[in-house]
Tab-separated table of C-alpha atoms and ligand atoms in Angstrom:
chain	number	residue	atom	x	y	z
A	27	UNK	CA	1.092	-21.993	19.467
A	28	UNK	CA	4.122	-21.486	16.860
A	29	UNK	CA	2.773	-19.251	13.664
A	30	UNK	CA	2.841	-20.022	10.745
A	31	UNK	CA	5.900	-17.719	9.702
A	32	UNK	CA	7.479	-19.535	12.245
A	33	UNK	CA	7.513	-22.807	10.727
A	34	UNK	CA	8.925	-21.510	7.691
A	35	UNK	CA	11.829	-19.784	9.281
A	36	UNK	CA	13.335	-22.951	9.912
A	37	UNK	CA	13.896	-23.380	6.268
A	38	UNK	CA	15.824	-20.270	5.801
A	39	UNK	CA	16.411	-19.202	2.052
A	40	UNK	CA	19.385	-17.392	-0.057
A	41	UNK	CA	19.415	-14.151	-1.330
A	42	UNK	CA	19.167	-15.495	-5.027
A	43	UNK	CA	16.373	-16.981	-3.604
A	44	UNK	CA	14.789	-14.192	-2.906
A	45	UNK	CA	15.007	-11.261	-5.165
A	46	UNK	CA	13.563	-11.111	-8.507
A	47	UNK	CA	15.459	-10.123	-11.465
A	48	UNK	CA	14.436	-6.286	-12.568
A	49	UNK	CA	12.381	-7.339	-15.261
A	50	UNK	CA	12.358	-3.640	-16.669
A	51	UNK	CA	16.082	-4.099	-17.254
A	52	UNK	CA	15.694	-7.767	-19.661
A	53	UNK	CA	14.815	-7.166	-23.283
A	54	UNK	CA	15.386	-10.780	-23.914
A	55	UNK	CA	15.159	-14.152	-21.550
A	56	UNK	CA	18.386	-14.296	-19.796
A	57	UNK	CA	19.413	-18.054	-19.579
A	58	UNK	CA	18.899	-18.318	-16.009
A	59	UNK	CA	15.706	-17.727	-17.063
A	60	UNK	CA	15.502	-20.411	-20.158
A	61	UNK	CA	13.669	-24.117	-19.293
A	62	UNK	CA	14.407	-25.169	-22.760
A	63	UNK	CA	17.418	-27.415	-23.207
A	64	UNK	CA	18.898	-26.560	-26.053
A	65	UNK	CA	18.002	-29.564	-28.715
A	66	UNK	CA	15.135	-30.055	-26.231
A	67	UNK	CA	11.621	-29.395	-27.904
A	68	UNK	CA	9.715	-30.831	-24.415
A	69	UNK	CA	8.805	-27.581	-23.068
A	70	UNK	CA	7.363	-26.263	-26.246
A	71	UNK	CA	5.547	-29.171	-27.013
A	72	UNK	CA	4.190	-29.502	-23.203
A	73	UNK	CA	2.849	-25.990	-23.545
A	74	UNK	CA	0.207	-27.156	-25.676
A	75	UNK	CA	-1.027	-23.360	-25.932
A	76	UNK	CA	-3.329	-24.082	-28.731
A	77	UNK	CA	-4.819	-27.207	-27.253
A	78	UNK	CA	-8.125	-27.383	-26.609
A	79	UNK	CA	-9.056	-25.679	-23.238
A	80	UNK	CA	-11.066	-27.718	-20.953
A	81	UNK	CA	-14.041	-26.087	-19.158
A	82	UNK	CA	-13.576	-26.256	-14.782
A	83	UNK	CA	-16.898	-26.368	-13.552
A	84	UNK	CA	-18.483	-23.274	-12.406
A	85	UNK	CA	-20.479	-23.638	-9.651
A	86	UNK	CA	-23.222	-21.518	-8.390
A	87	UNK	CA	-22.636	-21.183	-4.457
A	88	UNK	CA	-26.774	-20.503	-3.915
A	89	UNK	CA	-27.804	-23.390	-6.003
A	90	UNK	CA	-29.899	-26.428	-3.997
A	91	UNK	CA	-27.160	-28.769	-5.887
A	92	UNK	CA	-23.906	-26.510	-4.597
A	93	UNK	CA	-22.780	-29.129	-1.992
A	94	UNK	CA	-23.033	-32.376	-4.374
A	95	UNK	CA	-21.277	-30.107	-7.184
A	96	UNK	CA	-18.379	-28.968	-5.242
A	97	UNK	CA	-18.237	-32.343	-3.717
A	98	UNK	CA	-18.210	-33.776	-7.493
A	99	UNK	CA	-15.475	-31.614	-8.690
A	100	UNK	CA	-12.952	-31.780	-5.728
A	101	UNK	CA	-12.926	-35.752	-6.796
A	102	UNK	CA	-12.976	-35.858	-10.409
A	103	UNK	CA	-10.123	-33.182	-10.738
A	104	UNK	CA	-9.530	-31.098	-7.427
A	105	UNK	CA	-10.581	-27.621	-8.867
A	106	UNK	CA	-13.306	-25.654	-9.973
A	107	UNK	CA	-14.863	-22.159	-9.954
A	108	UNK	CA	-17.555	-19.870	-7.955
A	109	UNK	CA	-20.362	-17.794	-8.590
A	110	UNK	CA	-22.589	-16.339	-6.240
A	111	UNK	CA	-19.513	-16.406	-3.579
A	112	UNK	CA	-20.588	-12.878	-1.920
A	113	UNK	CA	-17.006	-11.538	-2.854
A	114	UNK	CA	-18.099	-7.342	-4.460
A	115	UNK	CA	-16.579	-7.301	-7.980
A	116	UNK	CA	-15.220	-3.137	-6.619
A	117	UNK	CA	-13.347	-5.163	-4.132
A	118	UNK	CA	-11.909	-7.520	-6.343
A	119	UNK	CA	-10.807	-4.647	-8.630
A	120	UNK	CA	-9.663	-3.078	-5.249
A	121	UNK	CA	-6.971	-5.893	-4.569
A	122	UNK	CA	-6.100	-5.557	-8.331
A	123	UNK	CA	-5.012	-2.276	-8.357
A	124	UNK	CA	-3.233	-2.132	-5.528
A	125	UNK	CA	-1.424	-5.185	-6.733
A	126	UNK	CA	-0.755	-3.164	-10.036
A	127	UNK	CA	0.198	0.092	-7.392
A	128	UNK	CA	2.932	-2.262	-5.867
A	129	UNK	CA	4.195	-4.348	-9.294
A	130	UNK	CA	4.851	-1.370	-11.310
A	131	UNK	CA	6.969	0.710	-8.675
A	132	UNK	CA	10.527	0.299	-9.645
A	133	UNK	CA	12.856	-2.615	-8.585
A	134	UNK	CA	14.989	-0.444	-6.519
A	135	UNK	CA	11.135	0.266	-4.513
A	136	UNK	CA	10.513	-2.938	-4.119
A	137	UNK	CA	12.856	-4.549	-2.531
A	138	UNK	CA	12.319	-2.532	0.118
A	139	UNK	CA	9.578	-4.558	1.115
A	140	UNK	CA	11.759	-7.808	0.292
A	141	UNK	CA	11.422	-10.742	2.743
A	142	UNK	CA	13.758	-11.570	4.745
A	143	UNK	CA	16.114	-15.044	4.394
A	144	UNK	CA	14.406	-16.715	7.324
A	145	UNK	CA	10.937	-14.941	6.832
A	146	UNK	CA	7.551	-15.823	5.118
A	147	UNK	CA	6.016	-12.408	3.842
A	148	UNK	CA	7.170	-9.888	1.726
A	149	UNK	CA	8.608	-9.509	-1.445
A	150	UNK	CA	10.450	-12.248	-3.248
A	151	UNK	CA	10.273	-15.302	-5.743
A	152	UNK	CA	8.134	-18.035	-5.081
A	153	UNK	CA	9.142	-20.524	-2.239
A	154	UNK	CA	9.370	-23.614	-4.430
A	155	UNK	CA	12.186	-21.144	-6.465
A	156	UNK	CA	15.075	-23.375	-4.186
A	157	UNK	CA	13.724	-26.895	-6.111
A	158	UNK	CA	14.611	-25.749	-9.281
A	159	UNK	CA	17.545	-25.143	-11.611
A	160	UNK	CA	15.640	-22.454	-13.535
A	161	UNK	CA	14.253	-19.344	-11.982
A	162	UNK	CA	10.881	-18.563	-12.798
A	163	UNK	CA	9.473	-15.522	-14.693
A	164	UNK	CA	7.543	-14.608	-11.547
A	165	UNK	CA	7.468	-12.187	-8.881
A	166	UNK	CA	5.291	-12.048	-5.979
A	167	UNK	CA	4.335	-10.573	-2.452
A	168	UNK	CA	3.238	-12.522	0.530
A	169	UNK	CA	0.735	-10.995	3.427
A	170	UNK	CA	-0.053	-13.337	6.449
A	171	UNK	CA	-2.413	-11.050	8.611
A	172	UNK	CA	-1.499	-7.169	7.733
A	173	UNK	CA	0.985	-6.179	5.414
A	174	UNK	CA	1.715	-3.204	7.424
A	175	UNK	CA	5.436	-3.417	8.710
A	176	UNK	CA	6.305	-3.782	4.652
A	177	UNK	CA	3.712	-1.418	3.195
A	178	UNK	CA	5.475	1.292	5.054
A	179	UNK	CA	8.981	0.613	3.885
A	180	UNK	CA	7.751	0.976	0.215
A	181	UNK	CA	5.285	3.818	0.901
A	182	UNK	CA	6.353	5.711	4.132
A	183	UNK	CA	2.975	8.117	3.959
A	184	UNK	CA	0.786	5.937	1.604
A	185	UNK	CA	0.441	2.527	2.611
A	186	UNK	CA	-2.669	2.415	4.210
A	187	UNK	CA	-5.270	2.069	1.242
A	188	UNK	CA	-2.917	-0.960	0.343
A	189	UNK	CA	-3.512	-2.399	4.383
A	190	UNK	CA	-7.100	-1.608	4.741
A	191	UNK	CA	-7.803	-3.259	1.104
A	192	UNK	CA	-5.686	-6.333	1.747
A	193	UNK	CA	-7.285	-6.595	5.126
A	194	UNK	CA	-10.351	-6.605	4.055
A	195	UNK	CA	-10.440	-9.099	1.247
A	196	UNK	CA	-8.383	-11.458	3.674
A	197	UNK	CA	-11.533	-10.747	6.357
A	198	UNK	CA	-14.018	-12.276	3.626
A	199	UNK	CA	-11.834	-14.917	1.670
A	200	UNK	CA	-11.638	-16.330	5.347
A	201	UNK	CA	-15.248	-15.954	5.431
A	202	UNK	CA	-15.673	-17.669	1.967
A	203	UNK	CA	-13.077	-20.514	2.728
A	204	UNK	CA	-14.799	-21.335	5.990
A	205	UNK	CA	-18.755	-21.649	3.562
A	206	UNK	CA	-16.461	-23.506	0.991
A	207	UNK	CA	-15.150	-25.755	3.804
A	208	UNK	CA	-17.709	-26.528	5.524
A	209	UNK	CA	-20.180	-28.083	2.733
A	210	UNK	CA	-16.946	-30.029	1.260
A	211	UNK	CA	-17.182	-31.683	5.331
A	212	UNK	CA	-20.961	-32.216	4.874
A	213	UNK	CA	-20.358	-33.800	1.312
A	214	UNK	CA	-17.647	-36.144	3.173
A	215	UNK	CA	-20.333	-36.727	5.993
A	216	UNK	CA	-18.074	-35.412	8.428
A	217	UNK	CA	-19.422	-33.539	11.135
A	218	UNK	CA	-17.909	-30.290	12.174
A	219	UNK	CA	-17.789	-31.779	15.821
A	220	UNK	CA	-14.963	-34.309	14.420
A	221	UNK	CA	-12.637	-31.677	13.289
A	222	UNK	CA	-13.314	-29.582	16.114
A	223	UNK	CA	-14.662	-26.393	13.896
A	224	UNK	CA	-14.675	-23.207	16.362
A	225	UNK	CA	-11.183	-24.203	17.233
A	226	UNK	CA	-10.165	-24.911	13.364
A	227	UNK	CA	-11.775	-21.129	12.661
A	228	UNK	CA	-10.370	-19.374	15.111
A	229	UNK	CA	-6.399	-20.135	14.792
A	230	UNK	CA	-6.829	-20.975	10.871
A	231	UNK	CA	-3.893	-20.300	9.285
A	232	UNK	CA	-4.041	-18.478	6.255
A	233	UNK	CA	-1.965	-16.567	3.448
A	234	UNK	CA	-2.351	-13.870	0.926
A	235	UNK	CA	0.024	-14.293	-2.020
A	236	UNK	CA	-0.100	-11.642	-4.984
A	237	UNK	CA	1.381	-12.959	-8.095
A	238	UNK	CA	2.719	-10.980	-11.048
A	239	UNK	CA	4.202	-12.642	-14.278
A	240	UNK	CA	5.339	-9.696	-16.247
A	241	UNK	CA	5.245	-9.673	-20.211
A	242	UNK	CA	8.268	-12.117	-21.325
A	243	UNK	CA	10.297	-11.675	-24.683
A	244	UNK	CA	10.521	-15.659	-25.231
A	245	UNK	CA	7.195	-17.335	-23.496
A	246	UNK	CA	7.690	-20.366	-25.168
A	247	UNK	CA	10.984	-21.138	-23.115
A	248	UNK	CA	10.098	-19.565	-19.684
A	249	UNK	CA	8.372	-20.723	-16.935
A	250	UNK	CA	5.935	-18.134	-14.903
A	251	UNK	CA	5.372	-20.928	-12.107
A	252	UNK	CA	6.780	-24.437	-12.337
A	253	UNK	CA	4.442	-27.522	-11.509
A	254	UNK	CA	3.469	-27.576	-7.427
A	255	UNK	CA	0.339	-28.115	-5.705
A	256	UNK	CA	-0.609	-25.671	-2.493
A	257	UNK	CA	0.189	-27.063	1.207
A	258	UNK	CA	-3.077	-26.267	2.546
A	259	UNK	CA	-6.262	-27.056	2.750
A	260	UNK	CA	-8.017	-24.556	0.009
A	261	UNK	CA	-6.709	-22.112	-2.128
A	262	UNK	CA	-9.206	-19.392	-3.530
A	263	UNK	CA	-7.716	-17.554	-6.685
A	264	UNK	CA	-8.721	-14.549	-8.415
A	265	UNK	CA	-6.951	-13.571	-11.726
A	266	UNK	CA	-7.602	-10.813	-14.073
A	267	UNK	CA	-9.544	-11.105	-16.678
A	268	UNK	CA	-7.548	-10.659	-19.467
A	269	UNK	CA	-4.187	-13.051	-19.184
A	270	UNK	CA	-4.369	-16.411	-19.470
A	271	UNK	CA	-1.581	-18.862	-18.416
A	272	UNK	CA	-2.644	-21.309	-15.578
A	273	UNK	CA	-2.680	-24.774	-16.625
A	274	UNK	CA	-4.245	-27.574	-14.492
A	275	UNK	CA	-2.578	-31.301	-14.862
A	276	UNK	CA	-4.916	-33.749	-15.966
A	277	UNK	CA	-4.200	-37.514	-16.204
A	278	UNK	CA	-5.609	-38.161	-19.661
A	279	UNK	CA	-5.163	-34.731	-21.132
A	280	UNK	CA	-1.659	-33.270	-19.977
A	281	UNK	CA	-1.476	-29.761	-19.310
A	282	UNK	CA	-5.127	-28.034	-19.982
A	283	UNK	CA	-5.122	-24.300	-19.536
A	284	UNK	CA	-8.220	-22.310	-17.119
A	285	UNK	CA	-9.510	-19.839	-18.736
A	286	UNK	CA	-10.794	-17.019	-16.017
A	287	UNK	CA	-14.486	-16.563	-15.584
A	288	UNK	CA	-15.298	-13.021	-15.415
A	289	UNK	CA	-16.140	-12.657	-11.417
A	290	UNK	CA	-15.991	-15.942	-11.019
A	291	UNK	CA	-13.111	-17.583	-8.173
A	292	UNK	CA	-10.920	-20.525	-8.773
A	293	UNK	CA	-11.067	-23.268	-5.865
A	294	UNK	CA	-8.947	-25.802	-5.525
A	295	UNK	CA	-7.355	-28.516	-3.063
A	296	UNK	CA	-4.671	-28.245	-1.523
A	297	UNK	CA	-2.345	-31.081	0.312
A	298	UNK	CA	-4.099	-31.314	3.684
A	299	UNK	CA	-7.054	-31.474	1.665
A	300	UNK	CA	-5.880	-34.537	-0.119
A	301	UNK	CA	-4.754	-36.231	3.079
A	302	UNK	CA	-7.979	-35.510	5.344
A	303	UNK	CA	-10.311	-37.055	2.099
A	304	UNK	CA	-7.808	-40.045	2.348
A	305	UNK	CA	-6.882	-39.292	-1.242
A	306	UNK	CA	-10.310	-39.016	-2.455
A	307	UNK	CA	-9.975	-35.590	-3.733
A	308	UNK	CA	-6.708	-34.913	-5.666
A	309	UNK	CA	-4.510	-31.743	-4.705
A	310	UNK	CA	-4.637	-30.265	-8.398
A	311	UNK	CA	-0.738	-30.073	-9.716
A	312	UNK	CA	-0.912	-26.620	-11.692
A	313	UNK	CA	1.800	-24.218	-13.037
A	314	UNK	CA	1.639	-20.532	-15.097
A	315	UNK	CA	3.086	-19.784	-18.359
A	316	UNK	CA	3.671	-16.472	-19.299
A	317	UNK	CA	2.820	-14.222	-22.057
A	318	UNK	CA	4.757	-12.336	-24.432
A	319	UNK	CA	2.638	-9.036	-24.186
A	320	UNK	CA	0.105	-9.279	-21.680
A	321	UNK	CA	1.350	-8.915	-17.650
A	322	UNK	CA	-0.630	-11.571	-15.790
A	323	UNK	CA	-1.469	-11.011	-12.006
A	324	UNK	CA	-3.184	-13.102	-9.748
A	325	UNK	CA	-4.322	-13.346	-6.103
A	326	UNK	CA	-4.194	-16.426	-4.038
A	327	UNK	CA	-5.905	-17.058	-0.895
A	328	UNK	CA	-4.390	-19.969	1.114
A	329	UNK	CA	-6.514	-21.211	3.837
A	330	UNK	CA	-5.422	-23.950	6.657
A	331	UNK	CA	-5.936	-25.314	9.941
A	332	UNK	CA	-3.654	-24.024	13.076
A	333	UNK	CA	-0.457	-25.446	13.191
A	334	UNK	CA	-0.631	-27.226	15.830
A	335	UNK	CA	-4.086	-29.786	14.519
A	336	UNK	CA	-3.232	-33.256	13.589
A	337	UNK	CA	-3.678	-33.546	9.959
A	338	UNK	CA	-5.247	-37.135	9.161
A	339	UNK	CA	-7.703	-39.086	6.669
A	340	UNK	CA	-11.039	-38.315	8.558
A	341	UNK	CA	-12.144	-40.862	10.923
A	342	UNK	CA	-15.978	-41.032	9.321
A	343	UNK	CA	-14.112	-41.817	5.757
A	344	UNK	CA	-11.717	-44.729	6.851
A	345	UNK	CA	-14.863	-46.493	8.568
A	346	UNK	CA	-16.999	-45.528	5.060
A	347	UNK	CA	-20.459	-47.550	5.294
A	348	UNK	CA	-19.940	-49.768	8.487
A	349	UNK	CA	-16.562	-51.025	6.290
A	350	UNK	CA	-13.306	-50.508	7.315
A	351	UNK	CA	-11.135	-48.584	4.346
A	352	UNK	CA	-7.418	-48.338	5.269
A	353	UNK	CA	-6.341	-44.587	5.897
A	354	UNK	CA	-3.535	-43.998	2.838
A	355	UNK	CA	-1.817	-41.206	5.397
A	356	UNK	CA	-0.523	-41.217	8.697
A	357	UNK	CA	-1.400	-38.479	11.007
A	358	UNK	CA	1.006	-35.102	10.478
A	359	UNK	CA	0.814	-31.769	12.284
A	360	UNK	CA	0.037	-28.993	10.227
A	361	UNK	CA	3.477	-26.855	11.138
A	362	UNK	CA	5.872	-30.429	10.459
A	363	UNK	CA	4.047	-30.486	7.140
A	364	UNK	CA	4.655	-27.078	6.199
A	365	UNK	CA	8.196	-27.459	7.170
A	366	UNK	CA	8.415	-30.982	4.952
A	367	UNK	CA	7.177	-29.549	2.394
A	368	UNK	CA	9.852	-26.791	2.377
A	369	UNK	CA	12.445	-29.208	2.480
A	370	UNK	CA	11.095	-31.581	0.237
A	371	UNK	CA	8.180	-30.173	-2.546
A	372	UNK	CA	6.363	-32.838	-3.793
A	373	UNK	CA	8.080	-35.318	-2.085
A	374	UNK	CA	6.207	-34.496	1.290
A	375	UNK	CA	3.499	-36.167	0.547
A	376	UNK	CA	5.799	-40.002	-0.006
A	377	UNK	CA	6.778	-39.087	3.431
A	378	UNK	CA	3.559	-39.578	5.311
A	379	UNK	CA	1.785	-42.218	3.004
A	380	UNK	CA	1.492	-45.586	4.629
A	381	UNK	CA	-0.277	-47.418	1.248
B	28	J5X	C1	1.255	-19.966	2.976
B	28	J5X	C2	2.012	-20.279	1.989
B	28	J5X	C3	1.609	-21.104	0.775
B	28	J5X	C4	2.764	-20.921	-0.153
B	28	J5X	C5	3.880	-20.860	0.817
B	28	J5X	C6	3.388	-19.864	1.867
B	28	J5X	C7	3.432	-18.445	1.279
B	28	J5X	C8	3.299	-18.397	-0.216
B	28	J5X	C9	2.591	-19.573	-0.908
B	28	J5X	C10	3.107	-19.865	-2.313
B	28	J5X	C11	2.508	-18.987	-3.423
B	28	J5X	C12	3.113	-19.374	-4.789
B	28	J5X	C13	3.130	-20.905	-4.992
B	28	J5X	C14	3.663	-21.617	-3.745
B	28	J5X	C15	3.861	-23.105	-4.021
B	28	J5X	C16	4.917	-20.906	-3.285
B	28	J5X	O1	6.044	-21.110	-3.653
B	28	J5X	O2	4.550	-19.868	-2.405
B	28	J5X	C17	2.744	-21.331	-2.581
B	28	J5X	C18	3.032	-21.992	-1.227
B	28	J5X	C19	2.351	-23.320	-0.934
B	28	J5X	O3	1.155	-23.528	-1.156
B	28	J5X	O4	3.074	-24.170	-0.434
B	29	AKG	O1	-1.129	-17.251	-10.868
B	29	AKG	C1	-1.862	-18.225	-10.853
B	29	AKG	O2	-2.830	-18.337	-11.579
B	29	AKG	C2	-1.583	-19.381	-9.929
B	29	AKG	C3	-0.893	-18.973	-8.638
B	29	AKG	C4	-0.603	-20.149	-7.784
B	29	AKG	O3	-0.652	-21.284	-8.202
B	29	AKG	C5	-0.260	-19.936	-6.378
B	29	AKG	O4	-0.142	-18.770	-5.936
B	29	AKG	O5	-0.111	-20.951	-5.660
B	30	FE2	FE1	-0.623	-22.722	-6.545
C-alpha cells in the first residue's frame, strides 16, 4: 500500500515553495507578503477583528449527551471543541515547547530540516502556498510517523526529547481521533462493520503539522493562513492560549474568530468527512490572521483512512429511513484525493460531486 508521503510526491513543489522568509530579518511586510491591493480596503474590512466572536461549542467528551452534541455541531457548522478528551495538559505544554525549541532556532538551523521538493514532512510553507499569489506569514513543520531523520539534522545530539514528545502525542491524538470517530459513525447510524474499522485503524493515515505565525509589523495586510479546509477526515487542533487568529467561515456571519479554550481541543471536519456524511456535515473553511506582537503557534492533528479505502457517502445514509437519498459524491480513493487536492485546492471537491 502507497504512503501517504507518497501520494504527495507526485505533486512535487519549488523551492520558493518551500522555504520561509527569515522572519528575524523583516522589520516591515515585504510585498510578497502584502494581500492588500493597493486602493483595496477588502482585506481589512474582511478581518472583522473587532466583530463579535461567536462561541464553538465545547463539548464534554464524558457527558451522557457527547454523541448527539458532537453529532449536532459537525452539521450545524463542522467544528467544535473538547473537554474531558484524556489528552495531560504537561503533555500539551510538552508539544508546545518543543515547537517553541524548533521555531526560535535561527533560519540558517532550520532549514536544515527543510522538506524536500517532492517530499511531505519537514520544514517549509504550507502546501496550499502554490494556489496563491501572496505568500503567507506562516511557517510550519510536518511529522508523519517520527520526526527522526529531520530532528537530527537540526539537533545532531539533542533531538530525541523532540521524537519521544512528538511520538507520543501522535500515539494518543490517534487514540482520541479513533473515540471522536467512532461516536460521529454511531450518530450517522453507521456501523463500524460498514467501514471496515480494524482495517481503517490500523493503516490510518495521519499527520502532525506544527504551525508558527510569528509577530507581523502590518497584520492588517498579511495573511497567516489563507482560506482552505483539511483533506481528511478529522483534524484535532491545539493552540496556545494566548494568540488568537483562527477564523471559522460562517454563511450568515462571514469570518468569526475561535477563541481558544484553555485545555480544551478544536475538532473539526475535514473533506472525506464531508463526502462520507454525503454533505451532511460541512468541512469548516478556516484561515489565521496574524498578530502584530503576539507569535501564534498551533498544533494540528490530521487523521484519515489508508490510502488505498474507497472514500464514499455511507451506504446506511443514502438509503436514510427505508428512502432512497441520492449520494452527492462519487466514490474516490483516499491517495487520488490527496493528490486532487494538491493539484486543485478547493476545486477537488467539484471534481467528484455528481449533484
Ligand atoms: C497530511 C496533510 C494535511 C495537510 C497536507 C499534509 C501535510 C500538512 C497539512 C497542512 C497543514 C496546514 C494547512 C494545510 C491545508 C496545508 O497546506 O498543509 C494542511 C493540509 C491539508 O489538510 O490538506
Ligand atoms: O493555526 C491554526 O489555528 C490553524 C491551522 C490549520 O488550519 C491547519 O494546520 O490546517
Ligand atoms: Fe486547517
Amino acid at each position: 500500500m502507497a504512503t501517504l508521503s507518497e501520494a504527495y510526491s507526485e505533486t512535487p513543489l519549488r523551492l520558493q515553495h518551500i522555504i520561509p522568509i527569515d522572519f528575524d530579518s523583516v522589520k516591515e511586510l515585504p510585498q510578497s507578503h502584502s494581500w492588500l491591493q493597493s486602493g483595496d480596503e477588502s482585506l481589512r474590512r474582511m478581518l472583522n477583528l473587532d466583530g463579535d466572536h461567536f462561541s464553538i461549542p465545547a463539548i464534554d467528551l464524558d457527558s451522557p449527551d457527547a454523541i448527539e452534541m458532537v453529532g449536532h455541531a459537525c452539521k450545524i457548522m463542522g467544528i467544535f471543541q473538547v473537554t474531558n478528551h484524556g489528552i495531560p495538559l504537561s503533555l500539551l505544554r510538552e508539544v508546545e515547547s518543543q515547537a517553541w525549541r524548533f521555531f526560535l532556532l535561527p533560519a540558517r538551523t532550520k532549514v536544515k530540516a527543510l522538506r524536500s521538493s517532492g517530499g511531505a514532512t519537514g520544514y517549509g510553507v504550507a502546501r496550499i502556498a502554490p494556489f496563491f499569489n501572496k505568500f503567507m506569514w506562516h511557517e510550519g513543520f510536518t511529522m508523519m510517523g517520527s520526526p527522526l531523520e529531520h530532528a537530527r539534522e537540526v539537533w545532531p545530539h539533542g533531538y530525541r526529547q523532540f521524537c519521544e514528545v512528538m511520538e507520543d502525542y501522535q500515539d494518543k491524538m490517534k487514540a482520541l481521533s479513533e473515540r471522536v470517530l467512532a461516536m460521529i459513525l454511531k450518530y450517522l447510524g453507521i456501523s463500524e462493520h460498514d467501514v471496515d474499522w480494524p482495517r481503517l485503524q490500523h493503516d490510518a493515515c495521519t499527520a502532525l503539522q506544527l504551525n508558527s505565525y510569528p509577530q507581523c509589523p502590518n497584520p492588517g495586510q498579511a495573511m497567516g493562513l489563507a482560506p482552505h479546509t483539511d483533506t481528511f477526515l478529522l483534524t484535532i487542533l491545539h493552540q496556545n492560549d494566548s494568540a488568537h487568529g483562527l477564523q471559522v467561515h460562517s454563511e450568515g456571519r462571514g469570518w468569526v474568530p475561535v477563541f481558544p479554550m484553555n485545555g480544551a481541543l478544536m475538532v473539526n471536519v475535514g473533506d472525506m468527512l464531508h463526502i462520507m456524511s454525503n454533505a451532511m456535515f460541512p468541512s469548516c473553511v478556516h484561515r489565521v490572521i496574524p498578530s502584530e506582537n503576539r507569535h501564534r503557534l498551533s498544533v494540528a492533528y490530521f487523521y484519515g483512512p489508508p490510502t488505498d479505502f474507497h472514500v464514499s457517502p455511507v451506504h446506511g445514509l443514502t438509503q436514510a429511513s427505508g428512502q432512497e437519498v441520492a449520494a452527492r459524491f462519487r466514490s474516490v480513493m483516499v491517495k487520488d484525493y490527496v493528490q486532487m487536492k494538491a493539484k486543485n485546492l478547493d476545486k477537488a471537491l467539484s471534481m467528484i460531486r455528481i449533484r
